[in-house]
mmCIF file of C-alpha atoms in Angstrom:
data_model
loop_
_atom_site.group_PDB
_atom_site.id
_atom_site.type_symbol
_atom_site.label_atom_id
_atom_site.label_comp_id
_atom_site.label_asym_id
_atom_site.label_seq_id
_atom_site.Cartn_x
_atom_site.Cartn_y
_atom_site.Cartn_z
ATOM 1 C CA UNK A 1 64.432 -43.683 75.389
ATOM 2 C CA UNK A 2 61.174 -43.984 77.310
ATOM 3 C CA UNK A 3 59.748 -47.454 77.545
ATOM 4 C CA UNK A 4 56.331 -46.303 76.386
ATOM 5 C CA UNK A 5 56.016 -43.251 74.137
ATOM 6 C CA UNK A 6 52.941 -41.339 73.094
ATOM 7 C CA UNK A 7 52.176 -38.172 71.198
ATOM 8 C CA UNK A 8 51.248 -35.739 74.007
ATOM 9 C CA UNK A 9 48.741 -33.833 71.890
ATOM 10 C CA UNK A 10 46.545 -32.051 72.621
ATOM 11 C CA UNK A 11 44.078 -33.251 70.072
ATOM 12 C CA UNK A 12 41.275 -30.723 69.692
ATOM 13 C CA UNK A 13 38.377 -32.241 67.768
ATOM 14 C CA UNK A 14 34.690 -31.420 67.241
ATOM 15 C CA UNK A 15 31.940 -33.638 68.509
ATOM 16 C CA UNK A 16 31.334 -36.550 66.194
ATOM 17 C CA UNK A 17 34.896 -36.680 64.901
ATOM 18 C CA UNK A 18 37.018 -39.787 64.715
ATOM 19 C CA UNK A 19 40.388 -39.546 66.397
ATOM 20 C CA UNK A 20 43.294 -41.958 66.587
ATOM 21 C CA UNK A 21 46.074 -42.162 69.154
ATOM 22 C CA UNK A 22 49.344 -43.970 68.682
ATOM 23 C CA UNK A 23 51.802 -45.454 71.090
ATOM 24 C CA UNK A 24 55.090 -47.335 70.793
ATOM 25 C CA UNK A 25 56.838 -49.498 73.340
ATOM 26 C CA UNK A 26 60.492 -50.436 73.502
ATOM 27 C CA UNK A 27 60.468 -53.637 75.564
ATOM 28 C CA UNK A 28 59.780 -56.470 73.170
ATOM 29 C CA UNK A 29 59.198 -58.766 76.156
ATOM 30 C CA UNK A 30 56.070 -56.832 77.182
ATOM 31 C CA UNK A 31 53.138 -59.186 77.058
ATOM 32 C CA UNK A 32 50.048 -57.169 77.914
ATOM 33 C CA UNK A 33 48.875 -53.746 76.929
ATOM 34 C CA UNK A 34 46.090 -51.456 77.991
ATOM 35 C CA UNK A 35 44.592 -48.071 77.404
ATOM 36 C CA UNK A 36 43.676 -46.108 80.498
ATOM 37 C CA UNK A 37 41.768 -42.873 80.732
ATOM 38 C CA UNK A 38 42.698 -40.213 83.229
ATOM 39 C CA UNK A 39 40.603 -37.156 84.006
ATOM 40 C CA UNK A 40 42.247 -34.077 85.448
ATOM 41 C CA UNK A 41 43.518 -34.659 89.000
ATOM 42 C CA UNK A 42 41.971 -38.102 89.148
ATOM 43 C CA UNK A 43 43.332 -41.625 89.189
ATOM 44 C CA UNK A 44 43.593 -43.527 85.882
ATOM 45 C CA UNK A 45 40.734 -45.823 84.976
ATOM 46 C CA UNK A 46 40.989 -48.842 82.723
ATOM 47 C CA UNK A 47 39.453 -48.172 79.324
ATOM 48 C CA UNK A 48 40.263 -51.399 77.526
ATOM 49 C CA UNK A 49 42.803 -54.134 76.952
ATOM 50 C CA UNK A 50 44.717 -54.355 73.705
ATOM 51 C CA UNK A 51 45.091 -57.567 71.734
ATOM 52 C CA UNK A 52 46.816 -58.449 68.483
ATOM 53 C CA UNK A 53 43.468 -59.467 67.086
ATOM 54 C CA UNK A 54 42.061 -56.057 67.899
ATOM 55 C CA UNK A 55 39.566 -55.171 70.552
ATOM 56 C CA UNK A 56 36.411 -53.159 70.049
ATOM 57 C CA UNK A 57 34.178 -51.755 72.742
ATOM 58 C CA UNK A 58 31.433 -49.551 71.401
ATOM 59 C CA UNK A 59 33.019 -46.465 69.883
ATOM 60 C CA UNK A 60 36.507 -47.513 70.953
ATOM 61 C CA UNK A 61 38.839 -49.802 69.026
ATOM 62 C CA UNK A 62 42.301 -50.813 70.192
ATOM 63 C CA UNK A 63 44.929 -52.551 68.122
ATOM 64 C CA UNK A 64 48.333 -54.060 68.804
ATOM 65 C CA UNK A 65 51.083 -54.642 66.251
ATOM 66 C CA UNK A 66 53.783 -56.711 67.953
ATOM 67 C CA UNK A 67 56.130 -56.657 64.966
ATOM 68 C CA UNK A 68 56.222 -52.854 65.000
ATOM 69 C CA UNK A 69 55.761 -52.618 68.793
ATOM 70 C CA UNK A 70 52.930 -50.234 68.141
ATOM 71 C CA UNK A 71 49.568 -49.755 69.841
ATOM 72 C CA UNK A 72 46.645 -47.663 68.693
ATOM 73 C CA UNK A 73 43.341 -46.416 70.003
ATOM 74 C CA UNK A 74 40.558 -45.231 67.722
ATOM 75 C CA UNK A 75 37.617 -43.253 69.046
ATOM 76 C CA UNK A 76 34.645 -42.843 66.727
ATOM 77 C CA UNK A 77 31.821 -40.328 67.057
ATOM 78 C CA UNK A 78 33.626 -38.353 69.755
ATOM 79 C CA UNK A 79 31.564 -37.069 72.682
ATOM 80 C CA UNK A 80 32.266 -34.114 74.919
ATOM 81 C CA UNK A 81 32.647 -36.591 77.749
ATOM 82 C CA UNK A 82 35.562 -38.237 75.952
ATOM 83 C CA UNK A 83 37.735 -35.235 76.824
ATOM 84 C CA UNK A 84 40.511 -36.631 78.998
ATOM 85 C CA UNK A 85 44.082 -37.861 78.865
ATOM 86 C CA UNK A 86 44.538 -41.310 77.376
ATOM 87 C CA UNK A 87 47.394 -43.369 78.750
ATOM 88 C CA UNK A 88 49.052 -46.191 76.867
ATOM 89 C CA UNK A 89 50.260 -48.903 79.224
ATOM 90 C CA UNK A 90 52.560 -51.891 78.835
ATOM 91 C CA UNK A 91 53.008 -54.620 81.408
ATOM 92 C CA UNK A 92 56.719 -55.030 81.904
ATOM 93 C CA UNK A 93 58.907 -57.175 84.069
ATOM 94 C CA UNK A 94 57.095 -58.583 87.072
ATOM 95 C CA UNK A 95 53.453 -59.398 87.453
ATOM 96 C CA UNK A 96 51.181 -56.452 86.826
ATOM 97 C CA UNK A 97 54.015 -53.945 86.796
ATOM 98 C CA UNK A 98 52.431 -51.287 84.609
ATOM 99 C CA UNK A 99 54.580 -48.878 82.639
ATOM 100 C CA UNK A 100 52.643 -45.805 81.619
ATOM 101 C CA UNK A 101 53.150 -43.527 78.662
ATOM 102 C CA UNK A 102 52.979 -39.799 79.304
ATOM 103 C CA UNK A 103 49.464 -39.676 77.931
ATOM 104 C CA UNK A 104 47.714 -38.026 75.009
ATOM 105 C CA UNK A 105 45.326 -35.239 75.823
ATOM 106 C CA UNK A 106 42.009 -35.110 73.979
ATOM 107 C CA UNK A 107 39.694 -32.116 74.004
ATOM 108 C CA UNK A 108 36.327 -32.548 72.294
ATOM 109 C CA UNK A 109 34.469 -29.300 71.613
ATOM 110 C CA UNK A 110 30.875 -28.618 70.564
ATOM 111 C CA UNK B 1 32.224 -47.498 94.740
ATOM 112 C CA UNK B 2 35.971 -47.380 95.129
ATOM 113 C CA UNK B 3 37.626 -50.678 95.978
ATOM 114 C CA UNK B 4 40.974 -49.095 96.809
ATOM 115 C CA UNK B 5 40.976 -46.126 99.107
ATOM 116 C CA UNK B 6 43.784 -43.669 99.697
ATOM 117 C CA UNK B 7 44.092 -41.269 102.577
ATOM 118 C CA UNK B 8 44.592 -38.397 102.709
ATOM 119 C CA UNK B 9 43.387 -37.096 99.355
ATOM 120 C CA UNK B 10 45.141 -33.794 99.887
ATOM 121 C CA UNK B 11 47.960 -32.892 102.217
ATOM 122 C CA UNK B 12 49.994 -29.745 102.654
ATOM 123 C CA UNK B 13 53.046 -29.871 104.847
ATOM 124 C CA UNK B 14 56.096 -27.859 105.724
ATOM 125 C CA UNK B 15 59.477 -28.671 104.304
ATOM 126 C CA UNK B 16 61.363 -31.113 106.509
ATOM 127 C CA UNK B 17 58.338 -32.895 107.899
ATOM 128 C CA UNK B 18 57.224 -36.442 107.129
ATOM 129 C CA UNK B 19 53.931 -37.397 105.554
ATOM 130 C CA UNK B 20 52.239 -40.787 105.603
ATOM 131 C CA UNK B 21 49.831 -41.876 102.866
ATOM 132 C CA UNK B 22 47.649 -44.920 103.346
ATOM 133 C CA UNK B 23 46.379 -47.264 100.675
ATOM 134 C CA UNK B 24 43.640 -49.712 101.638
ATOM 135 C CA UNK B 25 41.922 -52.406 99.644
ATOM 136 C CA UNK B 26 38.331 -52.300 100.847
ATOM 137 C CA UNK B 27 36.758 -55.549 99.756
ATOM 138 C CA UNK B 28 39.629 -57.772 98.757
ATOM 139 C CA UNK B 29 43.043 -58.824 99.962
ATOM 140 C CA UNK B 30 46.118 -57.661 98.111
ATOM 141 C CA UNK B 31 49.474 -59.326 98.471
ATOM 142 C CA UNK B 32 50.951 -56.811 96.080
ATOM 143 C CA UNK B 33 50.415 -53.094 95.862
ATOM 144 C CA UNK B 34 52.190 -50.542 93.723
ATOM 145 C CA UNK B 35 53.043 -46.924 94.409
ATOM 146 C CA UNK B 36 53.205 -44.407 91.574
ATOM 147 C CA UNK B 37 54.085 -40.751 91.430
ATOM 148 C CA UNK B 38 52.823 -38.337 88.815
ATOM 149 C CA UNK B 39 54.132 -34.838 88.249
ATOM 150 C CA UNK B 40 51.973 -32.348 86.312
ATOM 151 C CA UNK B 41 51.567 -33.231 82.655
ATOM 152 C CA UNK B 42 53.794 -36.265 83.035
ATOM 153 C CA UNK B 43 53.161 -39.980 83.118
ATOM 154 C CA UNK B 44 52.694 -42.100 86.177
ATOM 155 C CA UNK B 45 56.090 -43.295 87.299
ATOM 156 C CA UNK B 46 56.300 -46.526 89.259
ATOM 157 C CA UNK B 47 58.135 -45.912 92.496
ATOM 158 C CA UNK B 48 58.014 -49.268 94.194
ATOM 159 C CA UNK B 49 56.267 -52.596 94.501
ATOM 160 C CA UNK B 50 54.947 -53.256 97.966
ATOM 161 C CA UNK B 51 54.742 -56.877 99.080
ATOM 162 C CA UNK B 52 52.849 -57.945 102.165
ATOM 163 C CA UNK B 53 55.187 -59.174 104.861
ATOM 164 C CA UNK B 54 58.390 -58.374 103.027
ATOM 165 C CA UNK B 55 60.489 -55.437 101.933
ATOM 166 C CA UNK B 56 59.333 -53.283 99.093
ATOM 167 C CA UNK B 57 61.094 -53.399 95.752
ATOM 168 C CA UNK B 58 62.101 -49.933 94.634
ATOM 169 C CA UNK B 59 62.561 -48.738 91.084
ATOM 170 C CA UNK B 60 65.864 -47.332 89.974
ATOM 171 C CA UNK B 61 66.380 -43.790 91.161
ATOM 172 C CA UNK B 62 63.842 -43.969 93.996
ATOM 173 C CA UNK B 63 65.406 -43.511 97.426
ATOM 174 C CA UNK B 64 64.155 -46.234 99.745
ATOM 175 C CA UNK B 65 65.200 -44.293 102.846
ATOM 176 C CA UNK B 66 63.188 -41.296 101.744
ATOM 177 C CA UNK B 67 60.083 -43.125 100.609
ATOM 178 C CA UNK B 68 59.352 -45.688 103.297
ATOM 179 C CA UNK B 69 56.854 -48.363 102.374
ATOM 180 C CA UNK B 70 55.186 -50.668 104.834
ATOM 181 C CA UNK B 71 52.782 -53.430 103.822
ATOM 182 C CA UNK B 72 51.974 -54.948 107.167
ATOM 183 C CA UNK B 73 48.630 -56.481 106.271
ATOM 184 C CA UNK B 74 46.849 -57.815 103.213
ATOM 185 C CA UNK B 75 44.655 -54.736 103.026
ATOM 186 C CA UNK B 76 46.981 -51.887 103.894
ATOM 187 C CA UNK B 77 50.146 -50.396 102.472
ATOM 188 C CA UNK B 78 51.604 -47.098 103.609
ATOM 189 C CA UNK B 79 54.009 -44.715 101.926
ATOM 190 C CA UNK B 80 55.866 -42.276 104.148
ATOM 191 C CA UNK B 81 57.648 -39.370 102.530
ATOM 192 C CA UNK B 82 60.364 -38.496 105.013
ATOM 193 C CA UNK B 83 61.898 -35.049 105.349
ATOM 194 C CA UNK B 84 59.721 -33.790 102.541
ATOM 195 C CA UNK B 85 60.961 -31.044 100.243
ATOM 196 C CA UNK B 86 59.073 -28.910 97.712
ATOM 197 C CA UNK B 87 60.339 -31.114 94.870
ATOM 198 C CA UNK B 88 58.460 -34.028 96.459
ATOM 199 C CA UNK B 89 55.195 -32.233 95.743
ATOM 200 C CA UNK B 90 53.324 -34.569 93.445
ATOM 201 C CA UNK B 91 50.313 -36.804 92.953
ATOM 202 C CA UNK B 92 50.907 -40.183 94.602
ATOM 203 C CA UNK B 93 48.726 -43.078 93.483
ATOM 204 C CA UNK B 94 48.597 -46.617 94.739
ATOM 205 C CA UNK B 95 47.234 -49.677 93.013
ATOM 206 C CA UNK B 96 46.473 -53.132 94.276
ATOM 207 C CA UNK B 97 46.244 -56.548 92.687
ATOM 208 C CA UNK B 98 43.332 -58.630 93.887
ATOM 209 C CA UNK B 99 44.206 -61.991 95.416
ATOM 210 C CA UNK B 100 41.055 -63.393 93.863
ATOM 211 C CA UNK B 101 43.114 -64.610 90.956
ATOM 212 C CA UNK B 102 41.681 -62.369 88.266
ATOM 213 C CA UNK B 103 44.841 -60.298 88.178
ATOM 214 C CA UNK B 104 42.771 -57.171 87.934
ATOM 215 C CA UNK B 105 44.482 -54.025 89.103
ATOM 216 C CA UNK B 106 42.592 -51.392 91.054
ATOM 217 C CA UNK B 107 43.790 -47.832 91.572
ATOM 218 C CA UNK B 108 43.314 -45.631 94.579
ATOM 219 C CA UNK B 109 41.964 -42.125 94.115
ATOM 220 C CA UNK B 110 45.403 -40.618 94.596
ATOM 221 C CA UNK B 111 46.926 -38.320 97.188
ATOM 222 C CA UNK B 112 48.086 -34.848 96.257
ATOM 223 C CA UNK B 113 51.047 -33.712 98.313
ATOM 224 C CA UNK B 114 52.150 -30.099 98.448
ATOM 225 C CA UNK B 115 55.321 -29.313 100.379
ATOM 226 C CA UNK B 116 55.775 -25.669 101.252
#
C-alpha cells in the first residue's frame, strides 16, 4: 500500500465550481501535512499546510482528520489558473522527509 | 526568484554515459538536501537525503552506486547518474532545508534527463 494515496482524477470542472480532493495516509506517526501544486513539467510549489483545526487561505481550505488519517483540499470558485496537479504530502520519518501522493489532476474549463 | 537552482534543466545523453546534476541553494545554507525522481504521471519519489559532509542516506530500492550524491558544501549537492540507461530517463528534483531555522523546504526547478 502506498504511504500517501490520492484519487488521480482528472477532475474536469467549469469556472466557478467548487471541487474537493481527498487524500489518505498510512503512517499514523506522520506529524505534518501539506498540499503542493505542480504545473506540467515544473517543480512542486507549496500551496498550504494542513492542520487538524482546518486551514483556509482565500478560496482554498485544507482539513486534516487524524482519526481517519484523511486529508482534504477544497477549492471554491475555481479559476482557469487553478488547473494543475495537486499533491498531498505527509512528513514521514526524519526531518522534512516529504512523502508525496501521486497527485490529483484538475482541469478548469471556461 | 528561485532560491534553489538546478543545473542543467534539460539533458540528453547516450546510454552508458554518466550525467551530473547540480543543486545549489542561492541565498541560504542547507545542511540537508533531498533528491526526488518523478516519472510521467507519477508522484515524486524520494531517492536520497543528502547531508553536508557525510554520506547520503538512500531510500530502499535506490542503488547508491548508480546514483552518486555528493554534498561537499553547504550550498551545493550533486547527483550523478552513472552508466545511464533509458529507464533512468526521468524528472529529477532537489529540495533544500534552510539552516535559518524556519524548516522551510525549497524546491529546485528540476532537471529532465533523457537517455537515448
